[in-house]
């Protein structure tokens, strides 16, 4: 290898190390990547990493639900326009999901988040409801971006039930492959909008992630890729692989490739680093086939995958809310055994959980 190339790689590694020192306190290390295939195949993948269980369950919501942002007297209230399949945390927040229009929302941790101060005359929304608000109200990424630019609310961030700081950013994508990344930095919303924004992880902020990835693009993923569990390294690997995997019209092959990308940036069970909770084990993965509107779920503690075709669900306003209960390890058990297959007919009628309460200071 040419000595100038080696020097360039070393410089990049030093830059990545500096980023890791500046941002050592992520509580979660999630990743998200969107595959853009031929013949309108769009697949959004996501891993959810956390230090300990979030006691996640699957929630199936019809349209027509009356919602409360649960952020005090000035809470935003709305009625859901779209039904959705989601993954909740602690039965208090929506972490991930896809609505009946094929819009996908992924909430990931971001240490640098700063939601600013309360805005007089504007409604408040608990951070725990942010992802669900988008799924309830919008069919396309463009529609959501246009609404968010008008700042219809301010966000109040509660701590998580296990004591972590409430700091997150949001990615969305729709069946056209259009994506958007929403971050609150220094009290204002920053939006990255377009099909090219296929990948999101955690710290540093998105603009810095893009700059770091541009460096590795010059090296080329077949030459060398950063291999640690840090967010910057996962961002680079996911960015390379989601574009390198085969472009195919075979949906099964496309899904298999997408699963391969998100598994590549997952963290094996039992992995942790003292003093760095950002190096946390993957608790579950989701894969959303947005062309066919099928939501796949995988737990690393189970050898099986289950899926929910949205066209087999009743999202009408008269339909009940349902939940599919998982174990603390995010495994779906049926008759005491891990379940594989179509789970659209499973679950029990339940009341929707109230979002985690947030108080403006």
mmCIF file of C-alpha atoms in Angstrom:
data_model
loop_
_atom_site.group_PDB
_atom_site.id
_atom_site.type_symbol
_atom_site.label_atom_id
_atom_site.label_comp_id
_atom_site.label_asym_id
_atom_site.label_seq_id
_atom_site.Cartn_x
_atom_site.Cartn_y
_atom_site.Cartn_z
ATOM 1 C CA UNK A 1 0.000 0.000 0.000
ATOM 2 C CA UNK A 2 1.350 3.441 -0.900
ATOM 3 C CA UNK A 3 2.834 5.304 2.086
ATOM 4 C CA UNK A 4 0.612 8.350 1.436
ATOM 5 C CA UNK A 5 -2.468 6.113 1.655
ATOM 6 C CA UNK A 6 -1.229 4.684 4.935
ATOM 7 C CA UNK A 7 -0.664 8.185 6.310
ATOM 8 C CA UNK A 8 -4.187 9.159 5.223
ATOM 9 C CA UNK A 9 -5.710 6.160 6.976
ATOM 10 C CA UNK A 10 -3.755 6.898 10.143
ATOM 11 C CA UNK A 11 -4.978 10.497 10.074
ATOM 12 C CA UNK A 12 -8.544 9.268 9.758
ATOM 13 C CA UNK A 13 -8.125 6.879 12.667
ATOM 14 C CA UNK A 14 -6.780 9.707 14.822
ATOM 15 C CA UNK A 15 -9.815 11.832 13.889
ATOM 16 C CA UNK A 16 -12.180 9.008 14.820
ATOM 17 C CA UNK A 17 -10.409 8.528 18.140
ATOM 18 C CA UNK A 18 -10.809 12.228 18.876
ATOM 19 C CA UNK A 19 -14.526 12.041 18.183
ATOM 20 C CA UNK A 20 -14.846 9.102 20.561
ATOM 21 C CA UNK A 21 -13.124 10.992 23.351
ATOM 22 C CA UNK A 22 -15.352 14.031 22.913
ATOM 23 C CA UNK A 23 -18.558 11.955 22.938
ATOM 24 C CA UNK A 24 -18.028 9.090 25.439
ATOM 25 C CA UNK A 25 -21.460 9.056 27.112
ATOM 26 C CA UNK A 26 -24.013 7.746 24.650
ATOM 27 C CA UNK A 27 -26.438 5.502 26.530
ATOM 28 C CA UNK A 28 -27.547 3.638 23.438
ATOM 29 C CA UNK A 29 -25.795 2.635 20.250
ATOM 30 C CA UNK A 30 -28.532 2.122 17.703
ATOM 31 C CA UNK A 31 -28.122 2.089 13.928
ATOM 32 C CA UNK A 32 -30.482 2.692 10.990
ATOM 33 C CA UNK A 33 -29.991 2.119 7.260
ATOM 34 C CA UNK A 34 -32.342 2.349 4.264
ATOM 35 C CA UNK A 35 -31.851 0.121 1.201
ATOM 36 C CA UNK A 36 -32.943 1.663 -2.108
ATOM 37 C CA UNK A 37 -33.510 -1.082 -4.667
ATOM 38 C CA UNK A 38 -34.912 -1.380 -8.180
ATOM 39 C CA UNK A 39 -38.636 -1.488 -8.964
ATOM 40 C CA UNK A 40 -39.537 0.642 -5.931
ATOM 41 C CA UNK A 41 -38.047 -1.723 -3.348
ATOM 42 C CA UNK A 42 -37.329 0.295 -0.196
ATOM 43 C CA UNK A 43 -36.304 -1.413 3.041
ATOM 44 C CA UNK A 44 -35.430 0.395 6.276
ATOM 45 C CA UNK A 45 -33.442 -1.569 8.850
ATOM 46 C CA UNK A 46 -32.761 -0.685 12.436
ATOM 47 C CA UNK A 47 -30.917 -2.114 15.461
ATOM 48 C CA UNK A 48 -31.770 -1.079 19.008
ATOM 49 C CA UNK A 49 -28.909 -1.264 21.492
ATOM 50 C CA UNK A 50 -29.303 -0.500 25.183
ATOM 51 C CA UNK A 51 -27.538 -1.154 28.449
ATOM 52 C CA UNK A 52 -30.196 -3.477 29.939
ATOM 53 C CA UNK A 53 -33.725 -4.313 28.855
ATOM 54 C CA UNK A 54 -36.223 -1.681 27.735
ATOM 55 C CA UNK A 55 -39.021 -4.251 28.221
ATOM 56 C CA UNK A 56 -40.151 -3.714 24.654
ATOM 57 C CA UNK A 57 -43.474 -4.917 23.272
ATOM 58 C CA UNK A 58 -45.143 -4.690 19.870
ATOM 59 C CA UNK A 59 -48.099 -2.287 19.679
ATOM 60 C CA UNK A 60 -50.724 -2.207 16.922
ATOM 61 C CA UNK A 61 -52.651 1.061 16.782
ATOM 62 C CA UNK A 62 -55.744 1.864 14.675
ATOM 63 C CA UNK A 63 -56.420 5.316 13.285
ATOM 64 C CA UNK A 64 -58.763 7.627 15.168
ATOM 65 C CA UNK A 65 -56.962 7.445 18.542
ATOM 66 C CA UNK A 66 -57.071 10.528 20.746
ATOM 67 C CA UNK A 67 -53.489 11.312 21.755
ATOM 68 C CA UNK A 68 -51.931 13.475 24.465
ATOM 69 C CA UNK A 69 -48.306 14.620 24.279
ATOM 70 C CA UNK A 70 -48.088 14.358 28.089
ATOM 71 C CA UNK A 71 -45.894 17.407 28.625
ATOM 72 C CA UNK A 72 -47.929 19.395 31.108
ATOM 73 C CA UNK A 73 -50.844 21.813 30.841
ATOM 74 C CA UNK A 74 -49.878 22.952 27.330
ATOM 75 C CA UNK A 75 -49.515 19.435 25.897
ATOM 76 C CA UNK A 76 -50.112 18.905 22.207
ATOM 77 C CA UNK A 77 -53.180 16.791 21.486
ATOM 78 C CA UNK A 78 -54.114 15.103 18.217
ATOM 79 C CA UNK A 79 -56.199 12.362 16.631
ATOM 80 C CA UNK A 80 -54.275 9.717 14.721
ATOM 81 C CA UNK A 81 -54.848 9.755 10.952
ATOM 82 C CA UNK A 82 -53.002 6.503 10.282
ATOM 83 C CA UNK A 83 -52.761 3.144 11.970
ATOM 84 C CA UNK A 84 -49.318 1.771 12.784
ATOM 85 C CA UNK A 85 -47.264 -1.155 14.051
ATOM 86 C CA UNK A 86 -44.662 -0.028 16.565
ATOM 87 C CA UNK A 87 -42.117 -1.189 19.116
ATOM 88 C CA UNK A 88 -42.477 0.493 22.498
ATOM 89 C CA UNK A 89 -40.081 0.848 25.385
ATOM 90 C CA UNK A 90 -41.213 0.320 28.986
ATOM 91 C CA UNK A 91 -44.790 0.746 27.674
ATOM 92 C CA UNK A 92 -44.046 4.452 27.846
ATOM 93 C CA UNK A 93 -42.479 5.505 24.537
ATOM 94 C CA UNK A 94 -42.512 4.617 20.848
ATOM 95 C CA UNK A 95 -39.014 3.690 19.689
ATOM 96 C CA UNK A 96 -39.683 2.380 16.187
ATOM 97 C CA UNK A 97 -42.511 1.625 13.765
ATOM 98 C CA UNK A 98 -44.216 1.748 10.382
ATOM 99 C CA UNK A 99 -47.646 3.167 9.604
ATOM 100 C CA UNK A 100 -50.206 1.917 7.105
ATOM 101 C CA UNK A 101 -48.930 4.369 4.464
ATOM 102 C CA UNK A 102 -45.461 2.791 4.678
ATOM 103 C CA UNK A 103 -43.835 5.689 6.555
ATOM 104 C CA UNK A 104 -41.165 4.417 8.958
ATOM 105 C CA UNK A 105 -39.941 6.265 12.074
ATOM 106 C CA UNK A 106 -36.804 5.362 14.042
ATOM 107 C CA UNK A 107 -35.886 7.104 17.299
ATOM 108 C CA UNK A 108 -32.171 6.830 18.179
ATOM 109 C CA UNK A 109 -30.105 8.243 21.024
ATOM 110 C CA UNK A 110 -28.120 11.455 20.480
ATOM 111 C CA UNK A 111 -26.152 12.892 23.405
ATOM 112 C CA UNK A 112 -25.822 16.335 21.827
ATOM 113 C CA UNK A 113 -29.571 16.932 21.642
ATOM 114 C CA UNK A 114 -30.697 20.288 23.035
ATOM 115 C CA UNK A 115 -34.426 20.968 22.727
ATOM 116 C CA UNK A 116 -34.253 24.528 23.983
ATOM 117 C CA UNK A 117 -36.602 26.299 26.380
ATOM 118 C CA UNK A 118 -40.417 26.329 26.442
ATOM 119 C CA UNK A 119 -41.913 28.581 23.776
ATOM 120 C CA UNK A 120 -44.794 30.764 25.037
ATOM 121 C CA UNK A 121 -47.986 30.183 23.103
ATOM 122 C CA UNK A 122 -46.755 26.924 21.578
ATOM 123 C CA UNK A 123 -47.852 23.405 22.515
ATOM 124 C CA UNK A 124 -45.468 20.974 24.242
ATOM 125 C CA UNK A 125 -44.688 17.367 23.286
ATOM 126 C CA UNK A 126 -42.924 14.778 25.415
ATOM 127 C CA UNK A 127 -39.909 13.336 23.606
ATOM 128 C CA UNK A 128 -41.400 9.913 24.291
ATOM 129 C CA UNK A 129 -44.262 10.714 21.875
ATOM 130 C CA UNK A 130 -42.234 12.233 19.029
ATOM 131 C CA UNK A 131 -41.947 9.104 16.886
ATOM 132 C CA UNK A 132 -45.606 8.194 17.362
ATOM 133 C CA UNK A 133 -46.719 11.724 16.505
ATOM 134 C CA UNK A 134 -45.042 11.405 13.109
ATOM 135 C CA UNK A 135 -46.476 7.940 12.438
ATOM 136 C CA UNK A 136 -49.963 9.103 13.451
ATOM 137 C CA UNK A 137 -50.011 12.198 11.279
ATOM 138 C CA UNK A 138 -48.035 11.785 8.063
ATOM 139 C CA UNK A 139 -47.977 9.544 5.000
ATOM 140 C CA UNK A 140 -44.789 10.800 3.339
ATOM 141 C CA UNK A 141 -41.429 12.176 4.358
ATOM 142 C CA UNK A 142 -42.013 15.403 2.431
ATOM 143 C CA UNK A 143 -45.293 15.981 4.241
ATOM 144 C CA UNK A 144 -43.613 15.462 7.630
ATOM 145 C CA UNK A 145 -40.697 17.751 6.772
ATOM 146 C CA UNK A 146 -42.993 20.556 5.649
ATOM 147 C CA UNK A 147 -44.976 20.282 8.880
ATOM 148 C CA UNK A 148 -41.868 20.133 11.092
ATOM 149 C CA UNK A 149 -40.390 23.229 9.453
ATOM 150 C CA UNK A 150 -43.346 25.156 10.869
ATOM 151 C CA UNK A 151 -42.326 24.073 14.396
ATOM 152 C CA UNK A 152 -45.817 22.998 15.507
ATOM 153 C CA UNK A 153 -44.559 22.219 19.041
ATOM 154 C CA UNK A 154 -41.553 22.304 21.323
ATOM 155 C CA UNK A 155 -40.143 19.135 22.815
ATOM 156 C CA UNK A 156 -39.705 18.425 26.515
ATOM 157 C CA UNK A 157 -37.372 15.532 27.312
ATOM 158 C CA UNK A 158 -37.928 13.344 30.391
ATOM 159 C CA UNK A 159 -35.329 10.927 31.684
ATOM 160 C CA UNK A 160 -35.846 7.306 30.692
ATOM 161 C CA UNK A 161 -37.377 4.939 33.265
ATOM 162 C CA UNK A 162 -33.911 3.476 33.909
ATOM 163 C CA UNK A 163 -32.371 6.876 34.590
ATOM 164 C CA UNK A 164 -30.695 7.769 31.295
ATOM 165 C CA UNK A 165 -30.926 11.296 29.906
ATOM 166 C CA UNK A 166 -33.757 11.804 27.415
ATOM 167 C CA UNK A 167 -31.811 12.788 24.305
ATOM 168 C CA UNK A 168 -32.704 11.485 20.848
ATOM 169 C CA UNK A 169 -32.884 12.278 17.162
ATOM 170 C CA UNK A 170 -35.394 10.942 14.658
ATOM 171 C CA UNK A 171 -35.111 9.406 11.198
ATOM 172 C CA UNK A 172 -38.025 8.795 8.844
ATOM 173 C CA UNK A 173 -38.376 7.244 5.387
ATOM 174 C CA UNK A 174 -41.276 6.510 3.052
ATOM 175 C CA UNK A 175 -41.986 4.029 0.224
ATOM 176 C CA UNK A 176 -40.445 6.390 -2.346
ATOM 177 C CA UNK A 177 -37.096 6.117 -0.544
ATOM 178 C CA UNK A 178 -37.210 9.727 0.627
ATOM 179 C CA UNK A 179 -35.564 10.153 4.046
ATOM 180 C CA UNK A 180 -35.210 12.868 6.662
ATOM 181 C CA UNK A 181 -33.107 13.205 9.802
ATOM 182 C CA UNK A 182 -34.352 15.531 12.556
ATOM 183 C CA UNK A 183 -31.998 16.760 15.281
ATOM 184 C CA UNK A 184 -32.432 19.445 17.927
ATOM 185 C CA UNK A 185 -29.102 21.228 18.401
ATOM 186 C CA UNK A 186 -28.562 24.361 20.484
ATOM 187 C CA UNK A 187 -32.317 24.693 20.905
ATOM 188 C CA UNK A 188 -33.283 24.593 17.222
ATOM 189 C CA UNK A 189 -34.309 21.866 14.802
ATOM 190 C CA UNK A 190 -31.867 20.837 12.075
ATOM 191 C CA UNK A 191 -33.285 18.802 9.164
ATOM 192 C CA UNK A 192 -31.385 16.728 6.594
ATOM 193 C CA UNK A 193 -33.853 15.801 3.841
ATOM 194 C CA UNK A 194 -33.318 13.618 0.765
ATOM 195 C CA UNK A 195 -32.862 10.068 -0.531
ATOM 196 C CA UNK A 196 -29.100 10.248 0.059
ATOM 197 C CA UNK A 197 -29.526 10.323 3.859
ATOM 198 C CA UNK A 198 -29.805 6.548 4.152
ATOM 199 C CA UNK A 199 -27.884 5.964 7.389
ATOM 200 C CA UNK A 200 -28.106 7.262 10.960
ATOM 201 C CA UNK A 201 -26.372 6.133 14.157
ATOM 202 C CA UNK A 202 -25.537 8.254 17.219
ATOM 203 C CA UNK A 203 -22.862 10.811 18.132
ATOM 204 C CA UNK A 204 -21.389 12.982 16.774
ATOM 205 C CA UNK A 205 -24.051 15.167 15.174
ATOM 206 C CA UNK A 206 -25.204 14.265 11.684
ATOM 207 C CA UNK A 207 -23.182 16.880 9.824
ATOM 208 C CA UNK A 208 -20.014 15.575 11.464
ATOM 209 C CA UNK A 209 -20.946 11.977 10.650
ATOM 210 C CA UNK A 210 -21.284 12.917 6.989
ATOM 211 C CA UNK A 211 -17.874 14.590 7.008
ATOM 212 C CA UNK A 212 -16.216 11.556 8.586
ATOM 213 C CA UNK A 213 -17.885 9.206 6.128
ATOM 214 C CA UNK A 214 -16.717 11.308 3.170
ATOM 215 C CA UNK A 215 -13.142 10.583 4.273
ATOM 216 C CA UNK A 216 -13.723 6.824 4.251
ATOM 217 C CA UNK A 217 -15.487 7.024 0.888
ATOM 218 C CA UNK A 218 -12.152 8.128 -0.597
ATOM 219 C CA UNK A 219 -10.399 5.090 0.868
ATOM 220 C CA UNK A 220 -13.054 2.657 -0.343
ATOM 221 C CA UNK A 221 -14.817 0.010 1.701
ATOM 222 C CA UNK A 222 -13.081 -2.874 -0.061
ATOM 223 C CA UNK A 223 -9.724 -1.471 1.074
ATOM 224 C CA UNK A 224 -10.483 -0.882 4.733
ATOM 225 C CA UNK A 225 -13.437 -0.158 7.015
ATOM 226 C CA UNK A 226 -13.403 0.934 10.683
ATOM 227 C CA UNK A 227 -14.476 -2.010 12.794
ATOM 228 C CA UNK A 228 -15.345 -0.917 16.335
ATOM 229 C CA UNK A 229 -18.793 -0.615 17.899
ATOM 230 C CA UNK A 230 -18.558 3.180 18.113
ATOM 231 C CA UNK A 231 -21.267 5.160 16.367
ATOM 232 C CA UNK A 232 -18.896 6.749 13.841
ATOM 233 C CA UNK A 233 -17.523 3.360 12.789
ATOM 234 C CA UNK A 234 -21.005 1.851 12.516
ATOM 235 C CA UNK A 235 -22.103 4.820 10.411
ATOM 236 C CA UNK A 236 -19.259 4.237 7.965
ATOM 237 C CA UNK A 237 -19.816 0.482 7.709
ATOM 238 C CA UNK A 238 -23.579 0.801 7.244
ATOM 239 C CA UNK A 239 -23.098 3.553 4.640
ATOM 240 C CA UNK A 240 -20.757 1.343 2.635
ATOM 241 C CA UNK A 241 -22.670 -1.920 2.877
ATOM 242 C CA UNK A 242 -26.173 -0.545 2.229
ATOM 243 C CA UNK A 243 -24.913 0.745 -1.123
ATOM 244 C CA UNK A 244 -22.632 -2.224 -1.882
ATOM 245 C CA UNK A 245 -25.195 -5.018 -1.458
ATOM 246 C CA UNK A 246 -26.772 -6.345 -4.678
ATOM 247 C CA UNK A 247 -29.456 -4.328 -6.422
ATOM 248 C CA UNK A 248 -32.141 -6.951 -6.950
ATOM 249 C CA UNK A 249 -35.829 -7.158 -7.776
ATOM 250 C CA UNK A 250 -36.090 -10.350 -5.702
ATOM 251 C CA UNK A 251 -37.625 -9.081 -2.451
ATOM 252 C CA UNK A 252 -36.375 -12.086 -0.478
ATOM 253 C CA UNK A 253 -32.799 -11.470 -1.620
ATOM 254 C CA UNK A 254 -33.154 -7.758 -0.876
ATOM 255 C CA UNK A 255 -34.481 -8.490 2.618
ATOM 256 C CA UNK A 256 -31.671 -10.961 3.275
ATOM 257 C CA UNK A 257 -29.111 -8.346 2.237
ATOM 258 C CA UNK A 258 -30.747 -5.682 4.406
ATOM 259 C CA UNK A 259 -30.712 -8.018 7.401
ATOM 260 C CA UNK A 260 -27.016 -8.579 6.706
ATOM 261 C CA UNK A 261 -26.297 -4.843 6.857
ATOM 262 C CA UNK A 262 -28.019 -4.278 10.191
ATOM 263 C CA UNK A 263 -26.497 -7.413 11.722
ATOM 264 C CA UNK A 264 -23.069 -6.186 10.644
ATOM 265 C CA UNK A 265 -23.449 -3.033 12.745
ATOM 266 C CA UNK A 266 -25.100 -4.762 15.722
ATOM 267 C CA UNK A 267 -23.311 -5.345 19.041
ATOM 268 C CA UNK A 268 -23.070 -8.958 20.280
ATOM 269 C CA UNK A 269 -24.835 -9.855 23.512
ATOM 270 C CA UNK A 270 -22.717 -9.396 26.606
ATOM 271 C CA UNK A 271 -20.426 -6.776 25.086
ATOM 272 C CA UNK A 272 -19.887 -3.708 27.231
ATOM 273 C CA UNK A 273 -17.064 -1.297 27.937
ATOM 274 C CA UNK A 274 -16.491 0.076 31.465
ATOM 275 C CA UNK A 275 -17.206 3.782 31.526
ATOM 276 C CA UNK A 276 -18.712 3.710 28.038
ATOM 277 C CA UNK A 277 -22.402 2.761 28.146
ATOM 278 C CA UNK A 278 -22.543 3.642 24.450
ATOM 279 C CA UNK A 279 -21.012 0.212 23.801
ATOM 280 C CA UNK A 280 -24.214 -1.698 24.560
ATOM 281 C CA UNK A 281 -25.590 -5.002 23.329
ATOM 282 C CA UNK A 282 -28.218 -5.108 20.601
ATOM 283 C CA UNK A 283 -31.600 -5.910 22.158
ATOM 284 C CA UNK A 284 -33.622 -6.238 18.929
ATOM 285 C CA UNK A 285 -33.662 -5.441 15.213
ATOM 286 C CA UNK A 286 -36.478 -4.425 12.864
ATOM 287 C CA UNK A 287 -36.645 -4.507 9.073
ATOM 288 C CA UNK A 288 -39.459 -2.640 7.297
ATOM 289 C CA UNK A 289 -40.373 -3.683 3.759
ATOM 290 C CA UNK A 290 -42.006 -0.430 2.700
ATOM 291 C CA UNK A 291 -43.061 -1.577 -0.757
ATOM 292 C CA UNK A 292 -45.069 -4.544 0.519
ATOM 293 C CA UNK A 293 -45.673 -3.039 3.988
ATOM 294 C CA UNK A 294 -44.368 -5.931 6.056
ATOM 295 C CA UNK A 295 -42.713 -5.279 9.437
ATOM 296 C CA UNK A 296 -40.071 -7.813 10.537
ATOM 297 C CA UNK A 297 -38.754 -8.232 14.083
ATOM 298 C CA UNK A 298 -35.699 -10.142 15.295
ATOM 299 C CA UNK A 299 -34.319 -10.731 18.789
ATOM 300 C CA UNK A 300 -30.682 -11.864 19.126
ATOM 301 C CA UNK A 301 -31.928 -14.219 21.861
ATOM 302 C CA UNK A 302 -34.129 -16.134 19.445
ATOM 303 C CA UNK A 303 -33.139 -18.194 16.376
ATOM 304 C CA UNK A 304 -36.323 -17.039 14.638
ATOM 305 C CA UNK A 305 -37.808 -13.983 12.954
ATOM 306 C CA UNK A 306 -41.461 -13.019 13.021
ATOM 307 C CA UNK A 307 -43.257 -10.552 10.783
ATOM 308 C CA UNK A 308 -46.483 -8.588 10.550
ATOM 309 C CA UNK A 309 -48.023 -7.837 7.131
ATOM 310 C CA UNK A 310 -49.826 -4.551 7.632
ATOM 311 C CA UNK A 311 -52.477 -5.363 5.018
ATOM 312 C CA UNK A 312 -53.686 -8.180 7.297
ATOM 313 C CA UNK A 313 -54.456 -5.759 10.137
ATOM 314 C CA UNK A 314 -57.592 -3.764 10.861
ATOM 315 C CA UNK A 315 -56.570 -0.129 11.200
ATOM 316 C CA UNK A 316 -60.098 1.280 11.081
ATOM 317 C CA UNK A 317 -61.199 3.646 13.824
ATOM 318 C CA UNK A 318 -63.488 0.966 15.235
ATOM 319 C CA UNK A 319 -60.637 -1.513 15.695
ATOM 320 C CA UNK A 320 -59.108 -2.071 19.154
ATOM 321 C CA UNK A 321 -55.521 -1.391 20.155
ATOM 322 C CA UNK A 322 -53.553 -4.629 20.395
ATOM 323 C CA UNK A 323 -50.213 -5.554 21.908
ATOM 324 C CA UNK A 324 -47.934 -8.520 21.299
ATOM 325 C CA UNK A 325 -46.080 -9.158 24.520
ATOM 326 C CA UNK A 326 -42.393 -10.041 24.419
ATOM 327 C CA UNK A 327 -40.097 -11.383 27.118
ATOM 328 C CA UNK A 328 -37.564 -9.147 28.862
ATOM 329 C CA UNK A 329 -35.136 -10.370 26.222
ATOM 330 C CA UNK A 330 -37.470 -9.258 23.407
ATOM 331 C CA UNK A 331 -38.409 -12.824 22.436
ATOM 332 C CA UNK A 332 -41.931 -13.701 21.277
ATOM 333 C CA UNK A 333 -43.048 -16.919 22.963
ATOM 334 C CA UNK A 334 -46.103 -18.913 21.896
ATOM 335 C CA UNK A 335 -46.942 -21.934 24.058
ATOM 336 C CA UNK A 336 -43.615 -21.412 25.805
ATOM 337 C CA UNK A 337 -41.545 -21.658 22.610
ATOM 338 C CA UNK A 338 -39.901 -18.971 20.455
ATOM 339 C CA UNK A 339 -42.229 -18.069 17.614
ATOM 340 C CA UNK A 340 -41.374 -17.804 13.921
ATOM 341 C CA UNK A 341 -43.669 -16.668 11.140
ATOM 342 C CA UNK A 342 -46.619 -14.383 10.542
ATOM 343 C CA UNK A 343 -47.670 -12.762 13.831
ATOM 344 C CA UNK A 344 -50.518 -10.620 12.463
ATOM 345 C CA UNK A 345 -53.090 -12.771 14.232
ATOM 346 C CA UNK A 346 -51.345 -12.713 17.602
ATOM 347 C CA UNK A 347 -51.659 -10.270 20.459
ATOM 348 C CA UNK A 348 -54.270 -9.147 22.915
ATOM 349 C CA UNK A 349 -56.591 -6.174 23.180
ATOM 350 C CA UNK A 350 -55.066 -3.454 25.350
ATOM 351 C CA UNK A 351 -55.353 0.177 26.277
ATOM 352 C CA UNK A 352 -52.729 2.430 24.672
ATOM 353 C CA UNK A 353 -50.061 3.399 27.155
ATOM 354 C CA UNK A 354 -49.675 7.052 28.214
ATOM 355 C CA UNK A 355 -46.441 8.528 26.932
ATOM 356 C CA UNK A 356 -43.710 9.084 29.489
ATOM 357 C CA UNK A 357 -44.565 12.323 31.247
ATOM 358 C CA UNK A 358 -42.336 15.333 30.706
ATOM 359 C CA UNK A 359 -42.347 18.577 32.667
ATOM 360 C CA UNK A 360 -41.125 21.846 31.157
ATOM 361 C CA UNK A 361 -38.633 23.639 33.404
#
